[in-house]
mmCIF file of N, CA and C in Angstrom:
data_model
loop_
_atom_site.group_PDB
_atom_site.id
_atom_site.type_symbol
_atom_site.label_atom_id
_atom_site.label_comp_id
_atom_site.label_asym_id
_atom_site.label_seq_id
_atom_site.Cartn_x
_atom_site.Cartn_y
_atom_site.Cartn_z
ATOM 1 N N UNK F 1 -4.035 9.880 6.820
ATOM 2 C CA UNK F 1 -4.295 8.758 5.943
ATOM 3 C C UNK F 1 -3.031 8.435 5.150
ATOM 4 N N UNK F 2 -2.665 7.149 4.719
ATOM 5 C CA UNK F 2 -1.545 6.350 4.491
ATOM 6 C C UNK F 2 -1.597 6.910 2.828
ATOM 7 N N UNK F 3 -0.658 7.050 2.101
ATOM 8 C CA UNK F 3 -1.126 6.874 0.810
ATOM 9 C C UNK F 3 -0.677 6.194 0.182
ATOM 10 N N UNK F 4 -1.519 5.615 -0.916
ATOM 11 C CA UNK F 4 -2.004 4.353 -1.701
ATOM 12 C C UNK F 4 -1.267 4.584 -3.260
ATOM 13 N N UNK F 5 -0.116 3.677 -3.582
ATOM 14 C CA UNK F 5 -0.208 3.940 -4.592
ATOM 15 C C UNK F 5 -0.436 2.825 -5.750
ATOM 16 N N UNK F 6 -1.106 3.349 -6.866
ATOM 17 C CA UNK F 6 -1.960 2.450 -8.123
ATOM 18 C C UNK F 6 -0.425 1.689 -8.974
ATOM 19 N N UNK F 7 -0.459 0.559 -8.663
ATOM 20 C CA UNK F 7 0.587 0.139 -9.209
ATOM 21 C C UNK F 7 0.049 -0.409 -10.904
ATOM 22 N N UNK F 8 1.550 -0.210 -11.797
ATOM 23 C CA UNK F 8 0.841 -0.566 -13.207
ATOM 24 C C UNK F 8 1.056 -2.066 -13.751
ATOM 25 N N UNK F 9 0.468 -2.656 -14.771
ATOM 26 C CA UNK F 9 0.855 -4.351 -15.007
ATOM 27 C C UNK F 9 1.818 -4.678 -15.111
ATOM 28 N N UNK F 10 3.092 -3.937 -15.383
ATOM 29 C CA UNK F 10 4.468 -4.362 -15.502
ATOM 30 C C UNK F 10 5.454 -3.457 -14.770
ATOM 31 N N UNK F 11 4.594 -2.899 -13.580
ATOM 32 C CA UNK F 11 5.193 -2.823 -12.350
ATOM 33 C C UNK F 11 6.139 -3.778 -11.063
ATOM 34 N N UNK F 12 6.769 -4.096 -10.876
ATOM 35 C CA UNK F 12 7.819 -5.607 -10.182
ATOM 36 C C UNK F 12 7.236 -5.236 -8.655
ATOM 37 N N UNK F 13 6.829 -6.503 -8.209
ATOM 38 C CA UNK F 13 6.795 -6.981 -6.802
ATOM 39 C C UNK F 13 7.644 -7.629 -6.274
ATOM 40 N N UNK F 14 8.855 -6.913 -5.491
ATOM 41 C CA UNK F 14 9.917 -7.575 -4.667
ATOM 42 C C UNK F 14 8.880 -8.328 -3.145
ATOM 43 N N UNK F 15 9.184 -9.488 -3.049
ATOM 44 C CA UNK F 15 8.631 -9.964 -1.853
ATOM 45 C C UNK F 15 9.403 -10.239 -0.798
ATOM 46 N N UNK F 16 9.639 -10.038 0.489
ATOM 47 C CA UNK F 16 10.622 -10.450 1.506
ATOM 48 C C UNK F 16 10.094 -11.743 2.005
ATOM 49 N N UNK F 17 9.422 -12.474 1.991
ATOM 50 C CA UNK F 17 8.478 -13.589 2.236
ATOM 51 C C UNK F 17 7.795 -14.525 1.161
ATOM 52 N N UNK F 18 8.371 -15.098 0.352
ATOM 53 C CA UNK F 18 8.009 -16.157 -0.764
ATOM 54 C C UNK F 18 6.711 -16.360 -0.681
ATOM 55 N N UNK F 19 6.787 -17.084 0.895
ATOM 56 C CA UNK F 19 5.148 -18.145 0.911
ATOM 57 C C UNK F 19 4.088 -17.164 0.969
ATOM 58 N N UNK F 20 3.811 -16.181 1.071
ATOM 59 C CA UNK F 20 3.019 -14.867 1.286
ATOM 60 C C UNK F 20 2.680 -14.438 -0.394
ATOM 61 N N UNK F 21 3.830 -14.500 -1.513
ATOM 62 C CA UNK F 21 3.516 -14.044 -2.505
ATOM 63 C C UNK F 21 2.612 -14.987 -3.458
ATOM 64 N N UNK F 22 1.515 -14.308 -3.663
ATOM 65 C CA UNK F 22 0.618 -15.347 -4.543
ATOM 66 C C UNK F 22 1.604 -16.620 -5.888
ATOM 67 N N UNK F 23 2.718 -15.487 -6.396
ATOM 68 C CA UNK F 23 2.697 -16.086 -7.503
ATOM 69 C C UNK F 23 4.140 -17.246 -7.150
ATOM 70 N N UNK F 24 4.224 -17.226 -5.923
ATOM 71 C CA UNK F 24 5.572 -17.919 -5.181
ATOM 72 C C UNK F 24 6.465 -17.499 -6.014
ATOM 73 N N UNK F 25 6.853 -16.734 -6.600
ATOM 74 C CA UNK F 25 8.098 -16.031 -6.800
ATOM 75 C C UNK F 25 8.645 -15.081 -5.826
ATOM 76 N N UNK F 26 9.754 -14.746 -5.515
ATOM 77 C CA UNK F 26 10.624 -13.765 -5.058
ATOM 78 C C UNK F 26 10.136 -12.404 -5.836
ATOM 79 N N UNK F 27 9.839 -12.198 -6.937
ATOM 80 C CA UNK F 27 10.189 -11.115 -7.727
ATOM 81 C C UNK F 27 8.680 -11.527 -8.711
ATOM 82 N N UNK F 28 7.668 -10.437 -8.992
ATOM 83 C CA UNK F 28 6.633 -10.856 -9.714
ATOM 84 C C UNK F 28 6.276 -9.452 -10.491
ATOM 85 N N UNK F 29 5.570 -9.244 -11.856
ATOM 86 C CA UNK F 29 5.229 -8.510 -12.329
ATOM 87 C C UNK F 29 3.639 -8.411 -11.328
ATOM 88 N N UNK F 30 3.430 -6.886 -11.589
ATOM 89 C CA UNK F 30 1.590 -6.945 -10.807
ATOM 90 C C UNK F 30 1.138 -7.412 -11.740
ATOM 91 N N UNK F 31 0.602 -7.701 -12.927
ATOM 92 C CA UNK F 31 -0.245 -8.351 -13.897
ATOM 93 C C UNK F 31 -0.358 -9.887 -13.503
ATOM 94 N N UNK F 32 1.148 -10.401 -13.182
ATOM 95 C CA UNK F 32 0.608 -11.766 -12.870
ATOM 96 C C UNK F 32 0.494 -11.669 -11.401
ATOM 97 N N UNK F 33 0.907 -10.877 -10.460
ATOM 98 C CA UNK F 33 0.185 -11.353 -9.396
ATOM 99 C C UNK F 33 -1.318 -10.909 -9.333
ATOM 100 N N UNK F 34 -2.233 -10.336 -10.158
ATOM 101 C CA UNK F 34 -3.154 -9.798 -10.525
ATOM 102 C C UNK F 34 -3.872 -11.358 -10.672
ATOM 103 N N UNK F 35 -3.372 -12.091 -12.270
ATOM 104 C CA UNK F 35 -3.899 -13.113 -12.627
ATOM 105 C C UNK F 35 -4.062 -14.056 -11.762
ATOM 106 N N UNK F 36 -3.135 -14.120 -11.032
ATOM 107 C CA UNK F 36 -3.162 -15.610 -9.871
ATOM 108 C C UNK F 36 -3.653 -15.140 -9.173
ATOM 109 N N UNK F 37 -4.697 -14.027 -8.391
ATOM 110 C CA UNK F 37 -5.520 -13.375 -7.682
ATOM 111 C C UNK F 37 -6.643 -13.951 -8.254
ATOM 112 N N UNK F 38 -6.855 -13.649 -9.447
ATOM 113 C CA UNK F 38 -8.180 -13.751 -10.088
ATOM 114 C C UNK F 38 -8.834 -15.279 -9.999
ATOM 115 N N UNK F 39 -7.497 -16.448 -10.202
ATOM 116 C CA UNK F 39 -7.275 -17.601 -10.510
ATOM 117 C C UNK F 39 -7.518 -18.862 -9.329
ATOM 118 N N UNK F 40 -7.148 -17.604 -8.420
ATOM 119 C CA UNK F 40 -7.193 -18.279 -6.547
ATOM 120 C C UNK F 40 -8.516 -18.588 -6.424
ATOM 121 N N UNK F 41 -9.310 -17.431 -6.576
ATOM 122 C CA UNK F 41 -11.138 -17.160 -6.079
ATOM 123 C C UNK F 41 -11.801 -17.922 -6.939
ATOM 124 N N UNK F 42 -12.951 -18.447 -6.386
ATOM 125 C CA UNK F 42 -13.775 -19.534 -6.089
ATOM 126 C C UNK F 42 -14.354 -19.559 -7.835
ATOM 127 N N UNK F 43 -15.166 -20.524 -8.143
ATOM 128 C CA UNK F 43 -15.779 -20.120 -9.658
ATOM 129 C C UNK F 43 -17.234 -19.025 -9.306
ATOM 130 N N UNK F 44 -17.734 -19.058 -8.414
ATOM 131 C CA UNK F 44 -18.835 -17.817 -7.934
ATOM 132 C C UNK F 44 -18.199 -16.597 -7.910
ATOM 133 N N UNK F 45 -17.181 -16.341 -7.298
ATOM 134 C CA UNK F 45 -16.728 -15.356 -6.744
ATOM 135 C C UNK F 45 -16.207 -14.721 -8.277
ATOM 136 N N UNK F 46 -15.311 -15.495 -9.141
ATOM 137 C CA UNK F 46 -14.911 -15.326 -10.583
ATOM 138 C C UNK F 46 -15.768 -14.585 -11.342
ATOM 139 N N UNK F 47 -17.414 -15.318 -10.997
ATOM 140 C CA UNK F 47 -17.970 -14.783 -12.140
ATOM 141 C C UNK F 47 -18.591 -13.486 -11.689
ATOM 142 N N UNK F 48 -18.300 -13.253 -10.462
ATOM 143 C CA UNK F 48 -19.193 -12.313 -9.736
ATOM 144 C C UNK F 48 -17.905 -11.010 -10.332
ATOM 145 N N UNK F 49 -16.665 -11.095 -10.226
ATOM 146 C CA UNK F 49 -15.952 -10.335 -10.508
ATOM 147 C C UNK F 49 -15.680 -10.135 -12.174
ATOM 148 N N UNK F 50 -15.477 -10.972 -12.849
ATOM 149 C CA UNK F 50 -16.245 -10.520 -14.445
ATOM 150 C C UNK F 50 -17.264 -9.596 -15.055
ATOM 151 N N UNK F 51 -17.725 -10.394 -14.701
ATOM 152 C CA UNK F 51 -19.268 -9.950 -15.545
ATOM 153 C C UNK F 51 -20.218 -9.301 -14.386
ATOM 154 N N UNK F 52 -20.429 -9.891 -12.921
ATOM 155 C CA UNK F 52 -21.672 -10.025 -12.272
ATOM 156 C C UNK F 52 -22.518 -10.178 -12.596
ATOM 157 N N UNK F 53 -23.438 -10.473 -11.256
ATOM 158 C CA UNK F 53 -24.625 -11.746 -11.427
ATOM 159 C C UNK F 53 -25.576 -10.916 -11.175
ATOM 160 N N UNK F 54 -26.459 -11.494 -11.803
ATOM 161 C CA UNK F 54 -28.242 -10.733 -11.690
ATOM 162 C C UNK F 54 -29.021 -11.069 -10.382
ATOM 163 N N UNK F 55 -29.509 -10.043 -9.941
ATOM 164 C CA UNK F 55 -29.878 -10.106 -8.639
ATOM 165 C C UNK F 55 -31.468 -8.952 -8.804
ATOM 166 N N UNK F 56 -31.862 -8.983 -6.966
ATOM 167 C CA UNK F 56 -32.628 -7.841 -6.553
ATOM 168 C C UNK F 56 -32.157 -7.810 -5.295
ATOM 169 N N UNK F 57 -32.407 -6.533 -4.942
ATOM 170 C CA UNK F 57 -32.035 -5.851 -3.569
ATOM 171 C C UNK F 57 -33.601 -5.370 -3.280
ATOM 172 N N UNK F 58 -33.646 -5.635 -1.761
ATOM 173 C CA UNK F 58 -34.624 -5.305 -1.588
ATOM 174 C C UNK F 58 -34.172 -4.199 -0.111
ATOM 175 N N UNK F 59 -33.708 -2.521 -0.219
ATOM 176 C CA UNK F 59 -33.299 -1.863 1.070
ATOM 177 C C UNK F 59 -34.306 -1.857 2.405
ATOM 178 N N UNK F 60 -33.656 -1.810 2.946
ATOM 179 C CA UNK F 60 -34.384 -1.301 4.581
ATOM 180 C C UNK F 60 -35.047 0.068 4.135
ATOM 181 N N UNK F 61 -34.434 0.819 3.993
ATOM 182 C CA UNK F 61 -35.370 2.453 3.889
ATOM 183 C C UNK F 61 -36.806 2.087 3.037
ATOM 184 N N UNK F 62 -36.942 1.042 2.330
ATOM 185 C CA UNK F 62 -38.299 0.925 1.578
ATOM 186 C C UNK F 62 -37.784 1.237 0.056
ATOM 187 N N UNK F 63 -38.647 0.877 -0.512
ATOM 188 C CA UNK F 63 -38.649 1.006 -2.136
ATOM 189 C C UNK F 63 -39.364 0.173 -3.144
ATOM 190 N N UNK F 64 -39.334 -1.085 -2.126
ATOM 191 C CA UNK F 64 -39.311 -2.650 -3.176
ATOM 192 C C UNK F 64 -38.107 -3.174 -3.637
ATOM 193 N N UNK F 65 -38.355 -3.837 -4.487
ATOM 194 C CA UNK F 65 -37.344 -5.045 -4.732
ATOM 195 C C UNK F 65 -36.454 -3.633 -5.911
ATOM 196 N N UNK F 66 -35.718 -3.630 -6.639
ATOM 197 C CA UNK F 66 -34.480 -3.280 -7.634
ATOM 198 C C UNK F 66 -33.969 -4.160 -7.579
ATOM 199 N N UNK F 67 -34.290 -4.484 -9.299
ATOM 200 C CA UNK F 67 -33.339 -5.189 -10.312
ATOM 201 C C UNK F 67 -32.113 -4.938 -10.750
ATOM 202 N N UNK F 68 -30.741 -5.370 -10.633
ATOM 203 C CA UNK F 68 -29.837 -4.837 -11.127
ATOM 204 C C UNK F 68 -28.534 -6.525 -11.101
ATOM 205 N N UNK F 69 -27.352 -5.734 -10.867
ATOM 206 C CA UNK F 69 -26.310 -6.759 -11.251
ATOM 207 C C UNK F 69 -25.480 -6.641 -9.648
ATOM 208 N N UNK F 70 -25.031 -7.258 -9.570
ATOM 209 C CA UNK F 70 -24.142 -7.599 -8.112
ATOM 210 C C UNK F 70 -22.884 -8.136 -8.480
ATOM 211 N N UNK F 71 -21.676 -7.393 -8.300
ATOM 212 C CA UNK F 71 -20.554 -7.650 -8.631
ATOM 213 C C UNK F 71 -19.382 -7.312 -7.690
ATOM 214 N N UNK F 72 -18.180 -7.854 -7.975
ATOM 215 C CA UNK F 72 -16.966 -7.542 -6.804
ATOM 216 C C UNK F 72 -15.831 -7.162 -7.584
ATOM 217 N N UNK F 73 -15.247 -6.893 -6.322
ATOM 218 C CA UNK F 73 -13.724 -6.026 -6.546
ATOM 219 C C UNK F 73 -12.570 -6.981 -6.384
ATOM 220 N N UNK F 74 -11.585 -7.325 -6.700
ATOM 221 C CA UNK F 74 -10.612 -6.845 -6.328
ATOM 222 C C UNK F 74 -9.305 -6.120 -5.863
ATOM 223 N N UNK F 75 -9.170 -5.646 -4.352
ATOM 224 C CA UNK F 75 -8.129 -4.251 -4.697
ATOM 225 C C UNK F 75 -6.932 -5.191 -4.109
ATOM 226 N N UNK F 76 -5.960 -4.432 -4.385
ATOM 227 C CA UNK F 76 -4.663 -4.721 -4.122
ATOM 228 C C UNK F 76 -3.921 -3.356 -3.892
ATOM 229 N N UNK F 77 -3.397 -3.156 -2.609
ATOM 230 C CA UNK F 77 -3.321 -1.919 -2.349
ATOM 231 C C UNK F 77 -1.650 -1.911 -2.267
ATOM 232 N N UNK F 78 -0.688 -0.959 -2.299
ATOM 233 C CA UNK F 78 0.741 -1.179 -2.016
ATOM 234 C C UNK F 78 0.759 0.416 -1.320
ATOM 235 N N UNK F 79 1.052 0.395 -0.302
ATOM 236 C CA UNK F 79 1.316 1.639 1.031
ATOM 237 C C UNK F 79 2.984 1.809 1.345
ATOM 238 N N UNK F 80 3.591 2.706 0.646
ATOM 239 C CA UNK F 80 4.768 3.171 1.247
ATOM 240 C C UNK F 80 4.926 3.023 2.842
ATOM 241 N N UNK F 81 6.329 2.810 3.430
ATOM 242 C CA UNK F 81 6.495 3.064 4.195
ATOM 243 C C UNK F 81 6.638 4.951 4.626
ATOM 244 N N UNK F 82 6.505 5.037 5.881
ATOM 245 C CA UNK F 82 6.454 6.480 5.848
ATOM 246 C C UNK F 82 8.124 6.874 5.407
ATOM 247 N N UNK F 83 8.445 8.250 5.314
ATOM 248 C CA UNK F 83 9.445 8.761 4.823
ATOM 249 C C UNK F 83 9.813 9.327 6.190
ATOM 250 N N UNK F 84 11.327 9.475 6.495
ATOM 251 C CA UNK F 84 11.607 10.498 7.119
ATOM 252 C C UNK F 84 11.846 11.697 7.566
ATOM 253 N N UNK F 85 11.343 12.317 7.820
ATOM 254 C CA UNK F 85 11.700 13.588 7.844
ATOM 255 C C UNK F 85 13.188 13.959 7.973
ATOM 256 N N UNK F 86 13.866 15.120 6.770
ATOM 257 C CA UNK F 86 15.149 15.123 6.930
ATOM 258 C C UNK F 86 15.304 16.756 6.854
ATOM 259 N N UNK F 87 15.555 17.317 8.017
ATOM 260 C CA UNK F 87 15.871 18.541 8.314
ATOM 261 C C UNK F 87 16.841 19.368 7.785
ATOM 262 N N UNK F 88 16.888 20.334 7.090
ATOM 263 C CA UNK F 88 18.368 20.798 6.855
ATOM 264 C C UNK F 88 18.585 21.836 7.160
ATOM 265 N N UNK F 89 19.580 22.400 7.437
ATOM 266 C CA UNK F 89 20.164 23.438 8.099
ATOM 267 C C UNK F 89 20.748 24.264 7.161
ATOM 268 N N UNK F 90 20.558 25.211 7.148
ATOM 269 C CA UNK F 90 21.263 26.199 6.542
ATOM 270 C C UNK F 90 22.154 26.381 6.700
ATOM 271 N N UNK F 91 23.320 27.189 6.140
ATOM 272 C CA UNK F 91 24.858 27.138 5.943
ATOM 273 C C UNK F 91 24.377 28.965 7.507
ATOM 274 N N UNK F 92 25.378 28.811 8.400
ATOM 275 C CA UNK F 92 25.239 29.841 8.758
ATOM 276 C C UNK F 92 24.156 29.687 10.609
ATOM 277 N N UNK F 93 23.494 28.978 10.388
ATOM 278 C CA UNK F 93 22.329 28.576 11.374
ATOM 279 C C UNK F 93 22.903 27.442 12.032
ATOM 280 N N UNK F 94 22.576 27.901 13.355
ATOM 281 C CA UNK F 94 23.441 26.863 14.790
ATOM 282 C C UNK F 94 22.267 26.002 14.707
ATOM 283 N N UNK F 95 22.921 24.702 15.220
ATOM 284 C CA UNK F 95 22.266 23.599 15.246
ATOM 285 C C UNK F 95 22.044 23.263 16.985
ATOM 286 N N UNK F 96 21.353 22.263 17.524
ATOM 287 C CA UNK F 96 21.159 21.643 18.690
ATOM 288 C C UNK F 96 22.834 21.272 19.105
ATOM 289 N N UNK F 97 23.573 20.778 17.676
ATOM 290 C CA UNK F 97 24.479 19.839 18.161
ATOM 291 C C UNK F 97 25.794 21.037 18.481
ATOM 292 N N UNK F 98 25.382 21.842 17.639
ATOM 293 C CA UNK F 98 26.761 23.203 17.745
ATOM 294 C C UNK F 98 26.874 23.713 19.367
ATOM 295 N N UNK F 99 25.825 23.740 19.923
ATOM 296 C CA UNK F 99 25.290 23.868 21.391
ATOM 297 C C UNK F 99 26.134 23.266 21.949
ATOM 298 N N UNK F 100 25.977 21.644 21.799
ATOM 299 C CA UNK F 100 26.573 21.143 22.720
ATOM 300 C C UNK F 100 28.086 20.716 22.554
ATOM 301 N N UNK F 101 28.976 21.230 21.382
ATOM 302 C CA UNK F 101 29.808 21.135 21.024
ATOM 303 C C UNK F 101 30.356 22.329 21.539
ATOM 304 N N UNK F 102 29.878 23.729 21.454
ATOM 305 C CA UNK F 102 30.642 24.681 22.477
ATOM 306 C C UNK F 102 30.220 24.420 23.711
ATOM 307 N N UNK F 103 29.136 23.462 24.309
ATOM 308 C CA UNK F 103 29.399 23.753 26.341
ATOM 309 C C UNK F 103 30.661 22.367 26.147
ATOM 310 N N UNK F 104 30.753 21.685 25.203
ATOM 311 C CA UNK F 104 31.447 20.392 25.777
ATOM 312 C C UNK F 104 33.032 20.912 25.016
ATOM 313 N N UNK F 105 33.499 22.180 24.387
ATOM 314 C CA UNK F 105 34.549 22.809 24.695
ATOM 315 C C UNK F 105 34.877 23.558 25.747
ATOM 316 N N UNK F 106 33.733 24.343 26.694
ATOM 317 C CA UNK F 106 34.295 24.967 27.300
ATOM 318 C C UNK F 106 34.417 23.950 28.569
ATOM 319 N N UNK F 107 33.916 22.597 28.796
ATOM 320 C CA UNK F 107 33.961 21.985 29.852
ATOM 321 C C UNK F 107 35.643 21.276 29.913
ATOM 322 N N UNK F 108 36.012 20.802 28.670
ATOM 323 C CA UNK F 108 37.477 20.496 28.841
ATOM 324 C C UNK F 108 38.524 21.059 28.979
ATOM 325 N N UNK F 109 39.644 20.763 30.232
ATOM 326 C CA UNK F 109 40.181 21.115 30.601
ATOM 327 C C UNK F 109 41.585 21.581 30.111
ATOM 328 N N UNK F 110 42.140 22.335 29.792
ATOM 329 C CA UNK F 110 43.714 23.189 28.965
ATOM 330 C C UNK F 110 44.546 21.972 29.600
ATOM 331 N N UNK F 111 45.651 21.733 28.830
ATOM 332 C CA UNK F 111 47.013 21.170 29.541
ATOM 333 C C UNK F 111 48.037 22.640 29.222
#
């Protein structure tokens, strides 16, 4: 699994793609690309993510109806690229490349 990290409101969003960034800036704090998220979605969807709306659910497994509130999310997720793995060698410890650096001395020829 990728990991996710929680970015904070005055965290900077570099964008490589303008038209992609909500707030058409190059360069955006998350708070306002947060706000112009909020600002995009519909006036239902708004209020559903505020406050939420009063509802009943009525499940498949049985129960009856439940009264409660029905509300939404917005996530905004930011996923590192993976890291590389960077090997190190100890001072002392032959490498793959030391290998081929002594067969490709002993292959050249003396003048």
């Amino acid at each position: 699994m990728k990991e996710i990290i929680e970015l904070g409101d005055d965290d900077v969003i570099s964008m490589k793609n303008i038209n992609l960034n909500l707030t058409k800036q190059l360069m955006s704090k998350f708070s306002d690309v947060k706000q112009v998220a909020k600002n995009y979605v519909g006036n239902p969807l708004l209020e559903w993510i505020s406050n939420g709306t009063e509802c009943e659910v009525l499940q498949i497994n049985g129960g009856g109806w439940i009264k409660g509130r029905i509300s939404a999310r917005i996530a905004i997720d930011f996923v590192p690229d993976a890291k590389e793995e960077i090997i190190e060698v100890e001072e002392g410890d032959k490498s793959v490349l030391d290998d081929l650096r002594e067969q490709l001395n002993k292959d050249v020829p003396t003048h």
